[in-house]
Amino acid sequence: MRADARRNREGLLEAAIEVILEVGAEPPLDAISRRADVGIATLYRHFPDRDRLLHAVAEHALGLTTAAAEGALASGGDGFDTLARYAHDAIGIGVGVLNLVMPLLHDADWAAQRHRIDALLGAILDRGRTDGSVRPETRLADIAFAVIRFSRPLTVGLSRDDERALAHRHLDIYLDGLSTRGADRRPLPQPPVLARWIS
């Protein structure tokens, strides 16, 4: 695949993730092409129908979240820092899209990929439990469901940038509850959007 075609394909997948998170698992294809800043014909060249697009979105998101977990583990931080890095990266990826599209893909089988990401998240939690930086009762589902929730927009008219800033702030609050660090916790970021909601 030529470099420009590869860029267009990746741009369409990134745009599809954003649009699906905003409107659901049956997004208008023209909205995706506009978000990716390409013509609708370009979208159809890469993804001849919606089903192929959704399959590709799921594969793309699975690949990105696996790479994020591998990168977090390779970073050499303690368990809590590793967990926080993965969770923030997963929200940036928009991993919640998997929860929306996978129920529609009845013939898809990503057992190997899902087993891989479960093993990586298990290794991240084991690191945190072993070094004492993460509460021992924390489970894989606590992380998986949290990043899915925080990657979904609030649908209250915020810009994408404000949505993301709030999602990362709320994730830090959530992670704070999983930490054993107490007074060593980092200060929370203050997104500008909060000024309009909190006096």
C-alpha atoms as a PDB file:
ATOM      1  CA  MET A   1       0.000   0.000   0.000  1.00  0.00           C
ATOM      2  CA  ARG A   2       1.325   3.446  -0.943  1.00  0.00           C
ATOM      3  CA  ALA A   3       2.225   5.823   1.874  1.00  0.00           C
ATOM      4  CA  ASP A   4      -0.592   8.258   1.044  1.00  0.00           C
ATOM      5  CA  ALA A   5      -3.138   5.449   0.877  1.00  0.00           C
ATOM      6  CA  ARG A   6      -1.902   4.131   4.234  1.00  0.00           C
ATOM      7  CA  ARG A   7      -2.254   7.600   5.755  1.00  0.00           C
ATOM      8  CA  ASN A   8      -5.781   7.920   4.384  1.00  0.00           C
ATOM      9  CA  ARG A   9      -6.748   4.515   5.747  1.00  0.00           C
ATOM     10  CA  GLU A  10      -5.373   5.273   9.207  1.00  0.00           C
ATOM     11  CA  GLY A  11      -7.018   8.697   9.168  1.00  0.00           C
ATOM     12  CA  LEU A  12     -10.358   7.113   8.306  1.00  0.00           C
ATOM     13  CA  LEU A  13     -10.017   4.599  11.147  1.00  0.00           C
ATOM     14  CA  GLU A  14      -9.152   7.333  13.652  1.00  0.00           C
ATOM     15  CA  ALA A  15     -12.075   9.433  12.406  1.00  0.00           C
ATOM     16  CA  ALA A  16     -14.394   6.410  12.596  1.00  0.00           C
ATOM     17  CA  ILE A  17     -13.442   5.821  16.228  1.00  0.00           C
ATOM     18  CA  GLU A  18     -14.257   9.427  17.117  1.00  0.00           C
ATOM     19  CA  VAL A  19     -17.576   9.453  15.250  1.00  0.00           C
ATOM     20  CA  ILE A  20     -18.671   6.064  16.619  1.00  0.00           C
ATOM     21  CA  LEU A  21     -17.932   7.186  20.169  1.00  0.00           C
ATOM     22  CA  GLU A  22     -20.047  10.278  19.550  1.00  0.00           C
ATOM     23  CA  VAL A  23     -23.054   8.809  17.707  1.00  0.00           C
ATOM     24  CA  GLY A  24     -22.975   5.026  18.172  1.00  0.00           C
ATOM     25  CA  ALA A  25     -22.010   1.962  16.175  1.00  0.00           C
ATOM     26  CA  GLU A  26     -23.884   2.882  12.976  1.00  0.00           C
ATOM     27  CA  PRO A  27     -22.242   6.193  12.081  1.00  0.00           C
ATOM     28  CA  PRO A  28     -22.979   8.122   8.896  1.00  0.00           C
ATOM     29  CA  LEU A  29     -20.140   7.235   6.557  1.00  0.00           C
ATOM     30  CA  ASP A  30     -20.050  10.739   5.101  1.00  0.00           C
ATOM     31  CA  ALA A  31     -19.461  12.094   8.617  1.00  0.00           C
ATOM     32  CA  ILE A  32     -16.412   9.831   8.899  1.00  0.00           C
ATOM     33  CA  SER A  33     -15.009  10.928   5.552  1.00  0.00           C
ATOM     34  CA  ARG A  34     -15.518  14.603   6.478  1.00  0.00           C
ATOM     35  CA  ARG A  35     -13.810  14.076   9.846  1.00  0.00           C
ATOM     36  CA  ALA A  36     -10.886  12.390   8.068  1.00  0.00           C
ATOM     37  CA  ASP A  37     -10.830  15.212   5.486  1.00  0.00           C
ATOM     38  CA  VAL A  38     -11.122  12.852   2.511  1.00  0.00           C
ATOM     39  CA  GLY A  39     -13.825  12.239  -0.061  1.00  0.00           C
ATOM     40  CA  ILE A  40     -16.473   9.567   0.435  1.00  0.00           C
ATOM     41  CA  ALA A  41     -15.038   7.694  -2.577  1.00  0.00           C
ATOM     42  CA  THR A  42     -11.764   7.318  -0.677  1.00  0.00           C
ATOM     43  CA  LEU A  43     -13.627   5.778   2.244  1.00  0.00           C
ATOM     44  CA  TYR A  44     -15.371   3.271  -0.057  1.00  0.00           C
ATOM     45  CA  ARG A  45     -12.077   2.352  -1.726  1.00  0.00           C
ATOM     46  CA  HIS A  46     -10.714   1.260   1.633  1.00  0.00           C
ATOM     47  CA  PHE A  47     -13.953  -0.025   3.172  1.00  0.00           C
ATOM     48  CA  PRO A  48     -16.561  -1.076   0.580  1.00  0.00           C
ATOM     49  CA  ASP A  49     -19.301  -1.422   3.217  1.00  0.00           C
ATOM     50  CA  ARG A  50     -20.040  -0.565   6.831  1.00  0.00           C
ATOM     51  CA  ASP A  51     -19.339  -4.097   8.080  1.00  0.00           C
ATOM     52  CA  ARG A  52     -15.791  -4.047   6.721  1.00  0.00           C
ATOM     53  CA  LEU A  53     -15.243  -0.620   8.234  1.00  0.00           C
ATOM     54  CA  LEU A  54     -16.417  -1.772  11.676  1.00  0.00           C
ATOM     55  CA  HIS A  55     -14.221  -4.876  11.502  1.00  0.00           C
ATOM     56  CA  ALA A  56     -11.240  -2.710  10.638  1.00  0.00           C
ATOM     57  CA  VAL A  57     -12.069  -0.269  13.458  1.00  0.00           C
ATOM     58  CA  ALA A  58     -12.167  -3.116  15.978  1.00  0.00           C
ATOM     59  CA  GLU A  59      -8.881  -4.576  14.738  1.00  0.00           C
ATOM     60  CA  HIS A  60      -7.269  -1.132  14.782  1.00  0.00           C
ATOM     61  CA  ALA A  61      -8.418  -0.371  18.327  1.00  0.00           C
ATOM     62  CA  LEU A  62      -7.330  -3.800  19.580  1.00  0.00           C
ATOM     63  CA  GLY A  63      -3.906  -3.317  18.035  1.00  0.00           C
ATOM     64  CA  LEU A  64      -3.499   0.139  19.540  1.00  0.00           C
ATOM     65  CA  THR A  65      -4.573  -0.874  23.033  1.00  0.00           C
ATOM     66  CA  THR A  66      -2.257  -3.894  22.942  1.00  0.00           C
ATOM     67  CA  ALA A  67       0.631  -1.663  21.912  1.00  0.00           C
ATOM     68  CA  ALA A  68      -0.289   0.784  24.696  1.00  0.00           C
ATOM     69  CA  ALA A  69      -0.175  -1.978  27.309  1.00  0.00           C
ATOM     70  CA  GLU A  70       3.140  -3.285  25.960  1.00  0.00           C
ATOM     71  CA  GLY A  71       4.580   0.237  26.007  1.00  0.00           C
ATOM     72  CA  ALA A  72       3.392   0.837  29.554  1.00  0.00           C
ATOM     73  CA  LEU A  73       4.974  -2.401  30.765  1.00  0.00           C
ATOM     74  CA  ALA A  74       8.231  -1.582  28.985  1.00  0.00           C
ATOM     75  CA  SER A  75       8.397   1.880  30.547  1.00  0.00           C
ATOM     76  CA  GLY A  76       9.937   0.512  33.740  1.00  0.00           C
ATOM     77  CA  GLY A  77       7.701   2.450  36.119  1.00  0.00           C
ATOM     78  CA  ASP A  78       6.182   1.043  39.278  1.00  0.00           C
ATOM     79  CA  GLY A  79       2.847  -0.724  39.053  1.00  0.00           C
ATOM     80  CA  PHE A  80       0.703   2.346  39.619  1.00  0.00           C
ATOM     81  CA  ASP A  81       2.598   4.479  37.082  1.00  0.00           C
ATOM     82  CA  THR A  82       2.393   1.631  34.566  1.00  0.00           C
ATOM     83  CA  LEU A  83      -1.337   1.293  35.150  1.00  0.00           C
ATOM     84  CA  ALA A  84      -1.900   5.052  34.857  1.00  0.00           C
ATOM     85  CA  ARG A  85       0.117   5.269  31.653  1.00  0.00           C
ATOM     86  CA  TYR A  86      -1.846   2.436  30.048  1.00  0.00           C
ATOM     87  CA  ALA A  87      -5.230   3.790  31.141  1.00  0.00           C
ATOM     88  CA  HIS A  88      -4.540   7.311  29.862  1.00  0.00           C
ATOM     89  CA  ASP A  89      -3.248   5.933  26.560  1.00  0.00           C
ATOM     90  CA  ALA A  90      -6.320   3.701  26.218  1.00  0.00           C
ATOM     91  CA  ILE A  91      -8.628   6.679  26.668  1.00  0.00           C
ATOM     92  CA  GLY A  92      -6.627   8.612  24.087  1.00  0.00           C
ATOM     93  CA  ILE A  93      -7.074   5.703  21.694  1.00  0.00           C
ATOM     94  CA  GLY A  94     -10.824   5.646  22.292  1.00  0.00           C
ATOM     95  CA  VAL A  95     -10.842   2.018  23.364  1.00  0.00           C
ATOM     96  CA  GLY A  96     -14.522   2.328  24.322  1.00  0.00           C
ATOM     97  CA  VAL A  97     -15.305   1.936  20.630  1.00  0.00           C
ATOM     98  CA  LEU A  98     -14.768  -1.817  21.048  1.00  0.00           C
ATOM     99  CA  ASN A  99     -17.727  -2.049  23.389  1.00  0.00           C
ATOM    100  CA  LEU A 100     -19.917  -0.439  20.727  1.00  0.00           C
ATOM    101  CA  VAL A 101     -18.884  -2.256  17.565  1.00  0.00           C
ATOM    102  CA  MET A 102     -18.051  -5.779  18.709  1.00  0.00           C
ATOM    103  CA  PRO A 103     -21.682  -6.787  19.430  1.00  0.00           C
ATOM    104  CA  LEU A 104     -22.462  -6.049  15.762  1.00  0.00           C
ATOM    105  CA  LEU A 105     -19.661  -8.241  14.396  1.00  0.00           C
ATOM    106  CA  HIS A 106     -21.133 -11.708  14.842  1.00  0.00           C
ATOM    107  CA  ASP A 107     -18.654 -13.560  12.640  1.00  0.00           C
ATOM    108  CA  ALA A 108     -15.550 -11.961  14.135  1.00  0.00           C
ATOM    109  CA  ASP A 109     -13.172 -13.907  16.331  1.00  0.00           C
ATOM    110  CA  TRP A 110     -10.517 -11.948  18.147  1.00  0.00           C
ATOM    111  CA  ALA A 111      -9.960 -14.456  20.930  1.00  0.00           C
ATOM    112  CA  ALA A 112      -6.178 -14.374  20.513  1.00  0.00           C
ATOM    113  CA  GLN A 113      -6.022 -10.565  20.631  1.00  0.00           C
ATOM    114  CA  ARG A 114      -8.341 -10.369  23.620  1.00  0.00           C
ATOM    115  CA  HIS A 115      -6.351 -13.028  25.446  1.00  0.00           C
ATOM    116  CA  ARG A 116      -3.179 -11.028  24.746  1.00  0.00           C
ATOM    117  CA  ILE A 117      -4.564  -7.766  26.129  1.00  0.00           C
ATOM    118  CA  ASP A 118      -5.992  -9.575  29.173  1.00  0.00           C
ATOM    119  CA  ALA A 119      -2.554 -11.079  29.841  1.00  0.00           C
ATOM    120  CA  LEU A 120      -0.878  -7.674  29.508  1.00  0.00           C
ATOM    121  CA  LEU A 121      -3.355  -5.978  31.846  1.00  0.00           C
ATOM    122  CA  GLY A 122      -2.918  -8.856  34.274  1.00  0.00           C
ATOM    123  CA  ALA A 123       0.850  -8.275  34.205  1.00  0.00           C
ATOM    124  CA  ILE A 124       0.326  -4.562  34.882  1.00  0.00           C
ATOM    125  CA  LEU A 125      -1.877  -5.302  37.891  1.00  0.00           C
ATOM    126  CA  ASP A 126       0.533  -7.968  39.154  1.00  0.00           C
ATOM    127  CA  ARG A 127       3.315  -5.381  39.086  1.00  0.00           C
ATOM    128  CA  GLY A 128       1.205  -2.988  41.151  1.00  0.00           C
ATOM    129  CA  ARG A 129       0.150  -5.634  43.659  1.00  0.00           C
ATOM    130  CA  THR A 130       3.719  -6.923  44.014  1.00  0.00           C
ATOM    131  CA  ASP A 131       5.310  -3.522  44.630  1.00  0.00           C
ATOM    132  CA  GLY A 132       2.396  -2.389  46.779  1.00  0.00           C
ATOM    133  CA  SER A 133       1.483   0.669  44.680  1.00  0.00           C
ATOM    134  CA  VAL A 134      -1.972  -0.619  43.667  1.00  0.00           C
ATOM    135  CA  ARG A 135      -4.662  -1.801  46.052  1.00  0.00           C
ATOM    136  CA  PRO A 136      -4.563  -5.612  46.139  1.00  0.00           C
ATOM    137  CA  GLU A 137      -8.309  -6.017  45.535  1.00  0.00           C
ATOM    138  CA  THR A 138      -8.077  -4.260  42.147  1.00  0.00           C
ATOM    139  CA  ARG A 139      -9.244  -6.518  39.331  1.00  0.00           C
ATOM    140  CA  LEU A 140      -8.747  -6.520  35.574  1.00  0.00           C
ATOM    141  CA  ALA A 141     -12.416  -5.634  35.062  1.00  0.00           C
ATOM    142  CA  ASP A 142     -11.936  -2.489  37.181  1.00  0.00           C
ATOM    143  CA  ILE A 143      -9.458  -1.256  34.577  1.00  0.00           C
ATOM    144  CA  ALA A 144     -11.155  -2.529  31.420  1.00  0.00           C
ATOM    145  CA  PHE A 145     -14.587  -1.113  32.283  1.00  0.00           C
ATOM    146  CA  ALA A 146     -13.156   2.177  33.538  1.00  0.00           C
ATOM    147  CA  VAL A 147     -11.279   2.979  30.332  1.00  0.00           C
ATOM    148  CA  ILE A 148     -14.372   2.070  28.306  1.00  0.00           C
ATOM    149  CA  ARG A 149     -16.519   4.439  30.389  1.00  0.00           C
ATOM    150  CA  PHE A 150     -14.046   7.312  30.356  1.00  0.00           C
ATOM    151  CA  SER A 151     -13.485   7.133  26.606  1.00  0.00           C
ATOM    152  CA  ARG A 152     -17.192   7.781  25.892  1.00  0.00           C
ATOM    153  CA  PRO A 153     -18.253  11.436  25.432  1.00  0.00           C
ATOM    154  CA  LEU A 154     -20.591  13.104  27.921  1.00  0.00           C
ATOM    155  CA  THR A 155     -22.806  14.428  25.089  1.00  0.00           C
ATOM    156  CA  VAL A 156     -23.362  17.785  26.764  1.00  0.00           C
ATOM    157  CA  GLY A 157     -22.039  19.936  23.937  1.00  0.00           C
ATOM    158  CA  LEU A 158     -18.359  20.041  24.900  1.00  0.00           C
ATOM    159  CA  SER A 159     -15.625  20.240  22.296  1.00  0.00           C
ATOM    160  CA  ARG A 160     -13.535  17.121  21.681  1.00  0.00           C
ATOM    161  CA  ASP A 161     -10.573  18.756  23.416  1.00  0.00           C
ATOM    162  CA  ASP A 162     -12.658  19.598  26.497  1.00  0.00           C
ATOM    163  CA  GLU A 163     -14.145  16.093  26.519  1.00  0.00           C
ATOM    164  CA  ARG A 164     -10.674  14.555  26.500  1.00  0.00           C
ATOM    165  CA  ALA A 165      -9.349  16.878  29.171  1.00  0.00           C
ATOM    166  CA  LEU A 166     -12.245  15.995  31.465  1.00  0.00           C
ATOM    167  CA  ALA A 167     -11.912  12.289  30.713  1.00  0.00           C
ATOM    168  CA  HIS A 168      -8.250  12.344  31.758  1.00  0.00           C
ATOM    169  CA  ARG A 169      -9.066  14.341  34.891  1.00  0.00           C
ATOM    170  CA  HIS A 170     -11.844  11.919  35.858  1.00  0.00           C
ATOM    171  CA  LEU A 171      -9.558   8.983  35.159  1.00  0.00           C
ATOM    172  CA  ASP A 172      -6.976  10.438  37.559  1.00  0.00           C
ATOM    173  CA  ILE A 173      -9.666  10.722  40.237  1.00  0.00           C
ATOM    174  CA  TYR A 174     -10.648   7.100  39.631  1.00  0.00           C
ATOM    175  CA  LEU A 175      -7.047   5.865  39.632  1.00  0.00           C
ATOM    176  CA  ASP A 176      -6.448   7.749  42.854  1.00  0.00           C
ATOM    177  CA  GLY A 177      -8.889   5.338  44.484  1.00  0.00           C
ATOM    178  CA  LEU A 178      -6.852   2.354  43.279  1.00  0.00           C
ATOM    179  CA  SER A 179      -3.563   3.753  44.551  1.00  0.00           C
ATOM    180  CA  THR A 180      -1.941   3.040  47.912  1.00  0.00           C
ATOM    181  CA  ARG A 181       0.155   6.211  47.713  1.00  0.00           C
ATOM    182  CA  GLY A 182      -1.974   8.426  49.940  1.00  0.00           C
ATOM    183  CA  ALA A 183      -0.351  11.835  50.386  1.00  0.00           C
ATOM    184  CA  ASP A 184       2.051  11.249  47.477  1.00  0.00           C
ATOM    185  CA  ARG A 185      -0.751  11.496  44.926  1.00  0.00           C
ATOM    186  CA  ARG A 186      -0.240  13.905  42.048  1.00  0.00           C
ATOM    187  CA  PRO A 187      -2.335  17.090  41.822  1.00  0.00           C
ATOM    188  CA  LEU A 188      -5.225  16.820  39.387  1.00  0.00           C
ATOM    189  CA  PRO A 189      -5.130  18.738  36.099  1.00  0.00           C
ATOM    190  CA  GLN A 190      -7.664  21.579  35.856  1.00  0.00           C
ATOM    191  CA  PRO A 191      -9.169  21.710  32.344  1.00  0.00           C
ATOM    192  CA  PRO A 192     -10.350  25.205  31.338  1.00  0.00           C
ATOM    193  CA  VAL A 193     -13.848  23.870  30.703  1.00  0.00           C
ATOM    194  CA  LEU A 194     -14.375  23.432  34.449  1.00  0.00           C
ATOM    195  CA  ALA A 195     -14.484  27.191  34.888  1.00  0.00           C
ATOM    196  CA  ARG A 196     -17.839  27.228  33.076  1.00  0.00           C
ATOM    197  CA  TRP A 197     -19.316  24.552  35.337  1.00  0.00           C
ATOM    198  CA  ILE A 198     -17.709  25.052  38.732  1.00  0.00           C
ATOM    199  CA  SER A 199     -17.603  28.407  40.530  1.00  0.00           C
END
